[in-house]
Amino acid sequence: MPSLSFPSFPLVEATYTSLPNSFFQVTKPTPVTSPEVLFWNDALALEFQFSHWKKQEEATARFFSGSILPEGIEPFAQAYAGHQFGHFTMLGDGRTIVMGEFKNKNGERFDFQWKGSGRTKYSRNGDGRATISAMVREYIMSEAMAGLRIPTTRSLAVVKTGEAVLREDPQEGAVLTRVAKSHIRVGTFEYAYQALSLEELEALFLYTARRHAPDVLNTENPALAFLEFVMRRQVSLITNWMRVGFIHGVMNTDNMSIAGETIDYGPCAFMNGFSAKRVFSSIDVNGRYAFSNQVGIAQWNLACLTNSLLPLLDPNQETAIALAKTKLNELESWFHESYIRMLGEKIGFPNLTEKDLLLLQSLYQWMQDTEADFTNTFLVLEGVYSPKDTIYNDIRWKDWVKLWKEEKTKQGIRDEDAISLMQKTNPSFVPRNHLVEMALANVHQGNTSVVDQFIERSLSPYKREIGYDYGDEVPMGGDANYQTFCGT
Ligand code: AMP
Ligand code: MG
């Protein structure tokens, strides 16, 4: 391997490998022949003292494609399992390798991971690689999510490998650097519970609690407090997805982060025309992960986590089960409260009552019947957008707006307060499918500037400005036939 001098390298650690070795495989990425940096996230680099690293430098391309490693770095792939579409399977990092953990400027620890960096012992029949389209799509979507201020893994770099990846047709390969609070998933706990010893499950619990929720260790029942911590993070996360019309697409338990970040940008998409049943993923034929199912699926996944923590909740199984049931019931009420609060905020009501829910239901029913644009409808309501779409001349819409105004007055909500709440709640920009596709097509033609502009726009998705795009260019017929894909 050629010698190459690296710019100053921040301190890298790998505390995860202090766990029993059943949790990981120490391994290295497979070098690529001619790496070239396509995208480099300067703002994120700065947060992690990678500011000396430049997009054009050879070291950046070599390191972030996993082709050359500096001294002192000991990468590893993680073992996990998961329920995929309801079926339990042994999994693991088949095409990702954690390079190590770096601290940001606030001293918070993050995993940095290559995605698409070659095979590991968990690869099964996969090639361990990823396509440019999939990695740039992850870059766009994850940075848009960060812009929306919704917890998410981030993307530091996308490096073209110069090598072909065989899918249905040969495609160009790329390696993405994913930055996450950690990559510990619900599926990591399922793996420990199903395949390892009680001591190993305990070790995972202690490690994860220390890393993400150290306070739980000072409570009477640390495992129960930890469970509540994870549940509350997920309640907040999924409520946020429902707020902005995000459909994750593959909410398997291995794709649910313990730290509560949006993770695994495979077949995800933002919805244009509203439908509670909206699905974009090509493999989700039964609509398991449809838009409105996400709250229920999150509860299902958290029940899997609860089950895996049973031995730690109480040595007596019956007591443990009773504690688990109580927590799962509480979870349902937390979701309900959080969801209702969010719905109220979307229409400018700070304290939505159960009675007001009827108002919301009729709005959502109207959106469902007309497939009104999910993002634009709330901007029309706020009065900042006058779309060409004739559905807003519909008598049902006009009647509903009248009711909404009356109810607002009745409850003594001042217009300016309602508007300021709506401005904070409803984005004016989401990465719409046709725009993402256009950006990707440009990348394939060698033009990366469209993605850069897109990312720039994603940084201020709540801004209201004349000339801002809203959904003006949504293609006729919306995106009903749009399809997204998993393992690309
Ligand atoms: P995902 O659908 O991305 O959540 O992946 C599910 C599982 O398949 C994980 O264990 C991945 O590591 C693995 N996987 C996905 N794509 C590949 C690939 N190209 N090569 C090896 N493993 C893969
Ligand atoms: Mg996954």
PDB file of C-alpha atoms in Angstrom, residues 117-320:
ATOM      1  CA  SER A 117     -16.947  -0.888   2.296  1.00  0.00           C
ATOM      2  CA  GLY A 118     -16.823  -4.587   1.471  1.00  0.00           C
ATOM      3  CA  ARG A 119     -17.701  -7.939   2.932  1.00  0.00           C
ATOM      4  CA  THR A 120     -17.617  -8.953   6.600  1.00  0.00           C
ATOM      5  CA  LYS A 121     -18.382 -12.228   8.290  1.00  0.00           C
ATOM      6  CA  TYR A 122     -22.024 -11.076   8.470  1.00  0.00           C
ATOM      7  CA  SER A 123     -22.384 -10.504   4.716  1.00  0.00           C
ATOM      8  CA  ARG A 124     -24.154 -13.791   3.953  1.00  0.00           C
ATOM      9  CA  ASN A 125     -24.573 -13.722   0.143  1.00  0.00           C
ATOM     10  CA  GLY A 126     -24.154  -9.972  -0.184  1.00  0.00           C
ATOM     11  CA  ASP A 127     -21.203  -8.267  -1.837  1.00  0.00           C
ATOM     12  CA  GLY A 128     -20.725  -5.752   0.979  1.00  0.00           C
ATOM     13  CA  ARG A 129     -20.971  -2.900  -1.492  1.00  0.00           C
ATOM     14  CA  ALA A 130     -23.373  -0.045  -2.208  1.00  0.00           C
ATOM     15  CA  THR A 131     -24.299   1.992  -5.280  1.00  0.00           C
ATOM     16  CA  ILE A 132     -23.743   5.706  -5.785  1.00  0.00           C
ATOM     17  CA  SER A 133     -27.497   6.267  -6.106  1.00  0.00           C
ATOM     18  CA  ALA A 134     -28.269   4.662  -2.758  1.00  0.00           C
ATOM     19  CA  MET A 135     -25.443   6.427  -0.915  1.00  0.00           C
ATOM     20  CA  VAL A 136     -26.168   9.867  -2.359  1.00  0.00           C
ATOM     21  CA  ARG A 137     -29.847   9.336  -1.595  1.00  0.00           C
ATOM     22  CA  GLU A 138     -28.912   8.568   2.023  1.00  0.00           C
ATOM     23  CA  TYR A 139     -26.745  11.692   2.089  1.00  0.00           C
ATOM     24  CA  ILE A 140     -29.631  13.860   0.840  1.00  0.00           C
ATOM     25  CA  MET A 141     -32.316  12.339   3.055  1.00  0.00           C
ATOM     26  CA  SER A 142     -30.294  12.212   6.260  1.00  0.00           C
ATOM     27  CA  GLU A 143     -29.093  15.795   5.893  1.00  0.00           C
ATOM     28  CA  ALA A 144     -32.665  16.907   5.144  1.00  0.00           C
ATOM     29  CA  MET A 145     -33.797  15.144   8.299  1.00  0.00           C
ATOM     30  CA  ALA A 146     -31.079  16.936  10.267  1.00  0.00           C
ATOM     31  CA  GLY A 147     -32.274  20.209   8.699  1.00  0.00           C
ATOM     32  CA  LEU A 148     -35.791  19.421   9.911  1.00  0.00           C
ATOM     33  CA  ARG A 149     -34.207  19.060  13.369  1.00  0.00           C
ATOM     34  CA  ILE A 150     -35.380  15.468  13.696  1.00  0.00           C
ATOM     35  CA  PRO A 151     -32.865  13.090  15.323  1.00  0.00           C
ATOM     36  CA  THR A 152     -30.963  11.234  12.642  1.00  0.00           C
ATOM     37  CA  THR A 153     -27.707   9.646  11.670  1.00  0.00           C
ATOM     38  CA  ARG A 154     -25.704  12.041   9.500  1.00  0.00           C
ATOM     39  CA  SER A 155     -23.531  11.669   6.422  1.00  0.00           C
ATOM     40  CA  LEU A 156     -19.988  13.005   6.394  1.00  0.00           C
ATOM     41  CA  ALA A 157     -18.797  11.893   2.987  1.00  0.00           C
ATOM     42  CA  VAL A 158     -19.702  10.005  -0.139  1.00  0.00           C
ATOM     43  CA  VAL A 159     -16.722   8.586  -2.012  1.00  0.00           C
ATOM     44  CA  LYS A 160     -17.032   7.058  -5.446  1.00  0.00           C
ATOM     45  CA  THR A 161     -15.076   3.804  -5.538  1.00  0.00           C
ATOM     46  CA  GLY A 162     -14.333   3.675  -9.258  1.00  0.00           C
ATOM     47  CA  GLU A 163     -15.524   0.077  -9.203  1.00  0.00           C
ATOM     48  CA  ALA A 164     -18.715  -1.420 -10.553  1.00  0.00           C
ATOM     49  CA  VAL A 165     -21.301  -2.940  -8.255  1.00  0.00           C
ATOM     50  CA  LEU A 166     -23.427  -5.659  -9.746  1.00  0.00           C
ATOM     51  CA  ARG A 167     -27.145  -5.141  -9.202  1.00  0.00           C
ATOM     52  CA  GLU A 168     -29.719  -5.814 -11.914  1.00  0.00           C
ATOM     53  CA  ASP A 169     -27.298  -3.873 -14.103  1.00  0.00           C
ATOM     54  CA  PRO A 170     -23.752  -2.943 -13.193  1.00  0.00           C
ATOM     55  CA  GLN A 171     -23.728   0.372 -11.327  1.00  0.00           C
ATOM     56  CA  GLU A 172     -21.058   2.666  -9.954  1.00  0.00           C
ATOM     57  CA  GLY A 173     -20.074   1.919  -6.369  1.00  0.00           C
ATOM     58  CA  ALA A 174     -19.697   4.355  -3.479  1.00  0.00           C
ATOM     59  CA  VAL A 175     -18.855   4.382   0.216  1.00  0.00           C
ATOM     60  CA  LEU A 176     -20.771   6.642   2.592  1.00  0.00           C
ATOM     61  CA  THR A 177     -19.499   7.689   6.001  1.00  0.00           C
ATOM     62  CA  ARG A 178     -22.362   7.441   8.458  1.00  0.00           C
ATOM     63  CA  VAL A 179     -22.185   9.266  11.771  1.00  0.00           C
ATOM     64  CA  ALA A 180     -24.466   7.985  14.537  1.00  0.00           C
ATOM     65  CA  LYS A 181     -24.802   8.381  18.292  1.00  0.00           C
ATOM     66  CA  SER A 182     -24.261   4.648  18.125  1.00  0.00           C
ATOM     67  CA  HIS A 183     -25.321   1.791  15.918  1.00  0.00           C
ATOM     68  CA  ILE A 184     -26.866  -0.168  18.781  1.00  0.00           C
ATOM     69  CA  ARG A 185     -30.295  -1.279  17.674  1.00  0.00           C
ATOM     70  CA  VAL A 186     -33.324  -3.012  19.108  1.00  0.00           C
ATOM     71  CA  GLY A 187     -31.932  -5.925  17.079  1.00  0.00           C
ATOM     72  CA  THR A 188     -28.657  -5.838  19.034  1.00  0.00           C
ATOM     73  CA  PHE A 189     -30.618  -6.606  22.206  1.00  0.00           C
ATOM     74  CA  GLU A 190     -32.643  -9.276  20.428  1.00  0.00           C
ATOM     75  CA  TYR A 191     -29.386 -10.869  19.327  1.00  0.00           C
ATOM     76  CA  ALA A 192     -27.989 -10.865  22.869  1.00  0.00           C
ATOM     77  CA  TYR A 193     -31.237 -12.225  24.308  1.00  0.00           C
ATOM     78  CA  GLN A 194     -31.729 -14.967  21.703  1.00  0.00           C
ATOM     79  CA  ALA A 195     -28.186 -16.068  20.948  1.00  0.00           C
ATOM     80  CA  LEU A 196     -25.952 -15.150  23.899  1.00  0.00           C
ATOM     81  CA  SER A 197     -25.730 -15.669  27.657  1.00  0.00           C
ATOM     82  CA  LEU A 198     -27.393 -13.603  30.374  1.00  0.00           C
ATOM     83  CA  GLU A 199     -23.956 -12.168  31.251  1.00  0.00           C
ATOM     84  CA  GLU A 200     -23.511 -10.984  27.678  1.00  0.00           C
ATOM     85  CA  LEU A 201     -26.982  -9.410  27.653  1.00  0.00           C
ATOM     86  CA  GLU A 202     -26.087  -7.656  30.898  1.00  0.00           C
ATOM     87  CA  ALA A 203     -22.815  -6.428  29.441  1.00  0.00           C
ATOM     88  CA  LEU A 204     -24.659  -4.948  26.441  1.00  0.00           C
ATOM     89  CA  PHE A 205     -27.209  -3.322  28.710  1.00  0.00           C
ATOM     90  CA  LEU A 206     -24.546  -1.743  30.938  1.00  0.00           C
ATOM     91  CA  TYR A 207     -22.497  -0.538  27.995  1.00  0.00           C
ATOM     92  CA  THR A 208     -25.516   0.981  26.242  1.00  0.00           C
ATOM     93  CA  ALA A 209     -26.919   2.571  29.387  1.00  0.00           C
ATOM     94  CA  ARG A 210     -23.537   4.139  30.231  1.00  0.00           C
ATOM     95  CA  ARG A 211     -23.232   5.468  26.727  1.00  0.00           C
ATOM     96  CA  HIS A 212     -26.735   6.792  26.156  1.00  0.00           C
ATOM     97  CA  ALA A 213     -28.605   7.044  29.433  1.00  0.00           C
ATOM     98  CA  PRO A 214     -26.186   6.936  32.391  1.00  0.00           C
ATOM     99  CA  ASP A 215     -28.827   8.342  34.747  1.00  0.00           C
ATOM    100  CA  VAL A 216     -30.875   5.154  34.574  1.00  0.00           C
ATOM    101  CA  LEU A 217     -28.101   3.376  36.451  1.00  0.00           C
ATOM    102  CA  ASN A 218     -28.927   5.399  39.562  1.00  0.00           C
ATOM    103  CA  THR A 219     -32.577   4.356  39.616  1.00  0.00           C
ATOM    104  CA  GLU A 220     -34.245   1.538  41.521  1.00  0.00           C
ATOM    105  CA  ASN A 221     -34.748  -0.598  38.422  1.00  0.00           C
ATOM    106  CA  PRO A 222     -32.148   0.454  35.823  1.00  0.00           C
ATOM    107  CA  ALA A 223     -33.418  -1.851  33.056  1.00  0.00           C
ATOM    108  CA  LEU A 224     -36.943  -0.518  33.449  1.00  0.00           C
ATOM    109  CA  ALA A 225     -35.739   3.079  33.429  1.00  0.00           C
ATOM    110  CA  PHE A 226     -33.638   2.285  30.353  1.00  0.00           C
ATOM    111  CA  LEU A 227     -36.643   0.802  28.596  1.00  0.00           C
ATOM    112  CA  GLU A 228     -38.610   3.958  29.338  1.00  0.00           C
ATOM    113  CA  PHE A 229     -35.727   6.070  28.011  1.00  0.00           C
ATOM    114  CA  VAL A 230     -35.699   4.210  24.694  1.00  0.00           C
ATOM    115  CA  MET A 231     -39.491   4.299  24.451  1.00  0.00           C
ATOM    116  CA  ARG A 232     -39.689   8.038  25.029  1.00  0.00           C
ATOM    117  CA  ARG A 233     -37.048   8.695  22.377  1.00  0.00           C
ATOM    118  CA  GLN A 234     -38.985   6.612  19.879  1.00  0.00           C
ATOM    119  CA  VAL A 235     -42.288   8.275  20.741  1.00  0.00           C
ATOM    120  CA  SER A 236     -40.711  11.608  19.971  1.00  0.00           C
ATOM    121  CA  LEU A 237     -38.987  10.363  16.811  1.00  0.00           C
ATOM    122  CA  ILE A 238     -41.998   8.684  15.221  1.00  0.00           C
ATOM    123  CA  THR A 239     -44.260  11.630  16.111  1.00  0.00           C
ATOM    124  CA  ASN A 240     -41.797  13.832  14.247  1.00  0.00           C
ATOM    125  CA  TRP A 241     -41.908  11.568  11.192  1.00  0.00           C
ATOM    126  CA  MET A 242     -45.708  11.745  11.233  1.00  0.00           C
ATOM    127  CA  ARG A 243     -45.483  15.519  11.473  1.00  0.00           C
ATOM    128  CA  VAL A 244     -43.457  15.923   8.275  1.00  0.00           C
ATOM    129  CA  GLY A 245     -44.914  13.080   6.207  1.00  0.00           C
ATOM    130  CA  PHE A 246     -41.901  10.805   6.359  1.00  0.00           C
ATOM    131  CA  ILE A 247     -42.283   7.125   5.565  1.00  0.00           C
ATOM    132  CA  HIS A 248     -39.288   5.127   6.749  1.00  0.00           C
ATOM    133  CA  GLY A 249     -40.221   2.144   4.629  1.00  0.00           C
ATOM    134  CA  VAL A 250     -38.378  -0.607   6.460  1.00  0.00           C
ATOM    135  CA  MET A 251     -38.988  -0.331  10.189  1.00  0.00           C
ATOM    136  CA  ASN A 252     -37.509  -3.711  10.989  1.00  0.00           C
ATOM    137  CA  THR A 253     -36.215  -3.996  14.547  1.00  0.00           C
ATOM    138  CA  ASP A 254     -32.616  -3.965  13.285  1.00  0.00           C
ATOM    139  CA  ASN A 255     -33.357  -0.530  11.826  1.00  0.00           C
ATOM    140  CA  MET A 256     -34.543   0.978  15.114  1.00  0.00           C
ATOM    141  CA  SER A 257     -31.795   2.804  16.960  1.00  0.00           C
ATOM    142  CA  ILE A 258     -31.593   2.647  20.748  1.00  0.00           C
ATOM    143  CA  ALA A 259     -30.385   6.257  20.745  1.00  0.00           C
ATOM    144  CA  GLY A 260     -33.589   7.304  18.979  1.00  0.00           C
ATOM    145  CA  GLU A 261     -32.113   8.467  15.680  1.00  0.00           C
ATOM    146  CA  THR A 262     -33.634   7.904  12.263  1.00  0.00           C
ATOM    147  CA  ILE A 263     -31.401   5.217  10.793  1.00  0.00           C
ATOM    148  CA  ASP A 264     -31.150   3.190   7.613  1.00  0.00           C
ATOM    149  CA  TYR A 265     -32.196   5.374   4.747  1.00  0.00           C
ATOM    150  CA  GLY A 266     -33.129   2.666   2.295  1.00  0.00           C
ATOM    151  CA  PRO A 267     -36.599   2.825   0.832  1.00  0.00           C
ATOM    152  CA  CYS A 268     -37.710   5.901   2.785  1.00  0.00           C
ATOM    153  CA  ALA A 269     -39.534   8.829   1.184  1.00  0.00           C
ATOM    154  CA  PHE A 270     -41.542  11.918   1.996  1.00  0.00           C
ATOM    155  CA  MET A 271     -45.135  11.840   0.867  1.00  0.00           C
ATOM    156  CA  ASN A 272     -46.684  14.416  -1.443  1.00  0.00           C
ATOM    157  CA  GLY A 273     -50.383  13.571  -1.792  1.00  0.00           C
ATOM    158  CA  PHE A 274     -51.706  12.409   1.555  1.00  0.00           C
ATOM    159  CA  SER A 275     -52.773   8.845   2.067  1.00  0.00           C
ATOM    160  CA  ALA A 276     -52.691   7.084   5.406  1.00  0.00           C
ATOM    161  CA  LYS A 277     -51.820   3.914   3.491  1.00  0.00           C
ATOM    162  CA  ARG A 278     -49.007   5.465   1.461  1.00  0.00           C
ATOM    163  CA  VAL A 279     -46.151   3.025   0.771  1.00  0.00           C
ATOM    164  CA  PHE A 280     -43.212   3.552  -1.588  1.00  0.00           C
ATOM    165  CA  SER A 281     -41.037   0.536  -0.862  1.00  0.00           C
ATOM    166  CA  SER A 282     -41.102  -2.024  -3.667  1.00  0.00           C
ATOM    167  CA  ILE A 283     -40.918  -4.956  -1.256  1.00  0.00           C
ATOM    168  CA  ASP A 284     -43.548  -3.787   1.229  1.00  0.00           C
ATOM    169  CA  VAL A 285     -46.363  -5.444  -0.682  1.00  0.00           C
ATOM    170  CA  ASN A 286     -48.691  -5.724   2.315  1.00  0.00           C
ATOM    171  CA  GLY A 287     -48.147  -2.168   3.466  1.00  0.00           C
ATOM    172  CA  ARG A 288     -46.750  -3.245   6.849  1.00  0.00           C
ATOM    173  CA  TYR A 289     -44.720  -0.040   6.997  1.00  0.00           C
ATOM    174  CA  ALA A 290     -47.309   2.300   5.450  1.00  0.00           C
ATOM    175  CA  PHE A 291     -47.414   5.894   6.706  1.00  0.00           C
ATOM    176  CA  SER A 292     -50.147   5.480   9.315  1.00  0.00           C
ATOM    177  CA  ASN A 293     -48.858   2.110  10.535  1.00  0.00           C
ATOM    178  CA  GLN A 294     -45.625   3.595  11.811  1.00  0.00           C
ATOM    179  CA  VAL A 295     -46.879   4.342  15.323  1.00  0.00           C
ATOM    180  CA  GLY A 296     -48.204   0.795  15.747  1.00  0.00           C
ATOM    181  CA  ILE A 297     -45.048  -0.741  14.292  1.00  0.00           C
ATOM    182  CA  ALA A 298     -42.872   1.294  16.640  1.00  0.00           C
ATOM    183  CA  GLN A 299     -44.857  -0.159  19.532  1.00  0.00           C
ATOM    184  CA  TRP A 300     -44.438  -3.642  18.087  1.00  0.00           C
ATOM    185  CA  ASN A 301     -40.671  -3.116  17.802  1.00  0.00           C
ATOM    186  CA  LEU A 302     -40.494  -1.765  21.345  1.00  0.00           C
ATOM    187  CA  ALA A 303     -42.359  -4.839  22.544  1.00  0.00           C
ATOM    188  CA  CYS A 304     -39.496  -6.870  20.985  1.00  0.00           C
ATOM    189  CA  LEU A 305     -37.016  -4.761  22.947  1.00  0.00           C
ATOM    190  CA  THR A 306     -39.076  -5.201  26.119  1.00  0.00           C
ATOM    191  CA  ASN A 307     -39.065  -8.942  25.614  1.00  0.00           C
ATOM    192  CA  SER A 308     -35.289  -8.995  25.225  1.00  0.00           C
ATOM    193  CA  LEU A 309     -34.882  -7.043  28.466  1.00  0.00           C
ATOM    194  CA  LEU A 310     -37.183  -9.308  30.525  1.00  0.00           C
ATOM    195  CA  PRO A 311     -34.371 -11.147  32.342  1.00  0.00           C
ATOM    196  CA  LEU A 312     -32.978  -7.796  33.466  1.00  0.00           C
ATOM    197  CA  LEU A 313     -36.300  -6.323  34.590  1.00  0.00           C
ATOM    198  CA  ASP A 314     -36.673  -8.820  37.417  1.00  0.00           C
ATOM    199  CA  PRO A 315     -35.240 -12.253  38.267  1.00  0.00           C
ATOM    200  CA  ASN A 316     -38.795 -13.449  38.805  1.00  0.00           C
ATOM    201  CA  GLN A 317     -40.301 -13.962  35.363  1.00  0.00           C
ATOM    202  CA  GLU A 318     -43.855 -13.177  36.378  1.00  0.00           C
ATOM    203  CA  THR A 319     -42.820  -9.933  38.008  1.00  0.00           C
ATOM    204  CA  ALA A 320     -40.755  -9.059  34.947  1.00  0.00           C
TER     205      ALA A 320
END
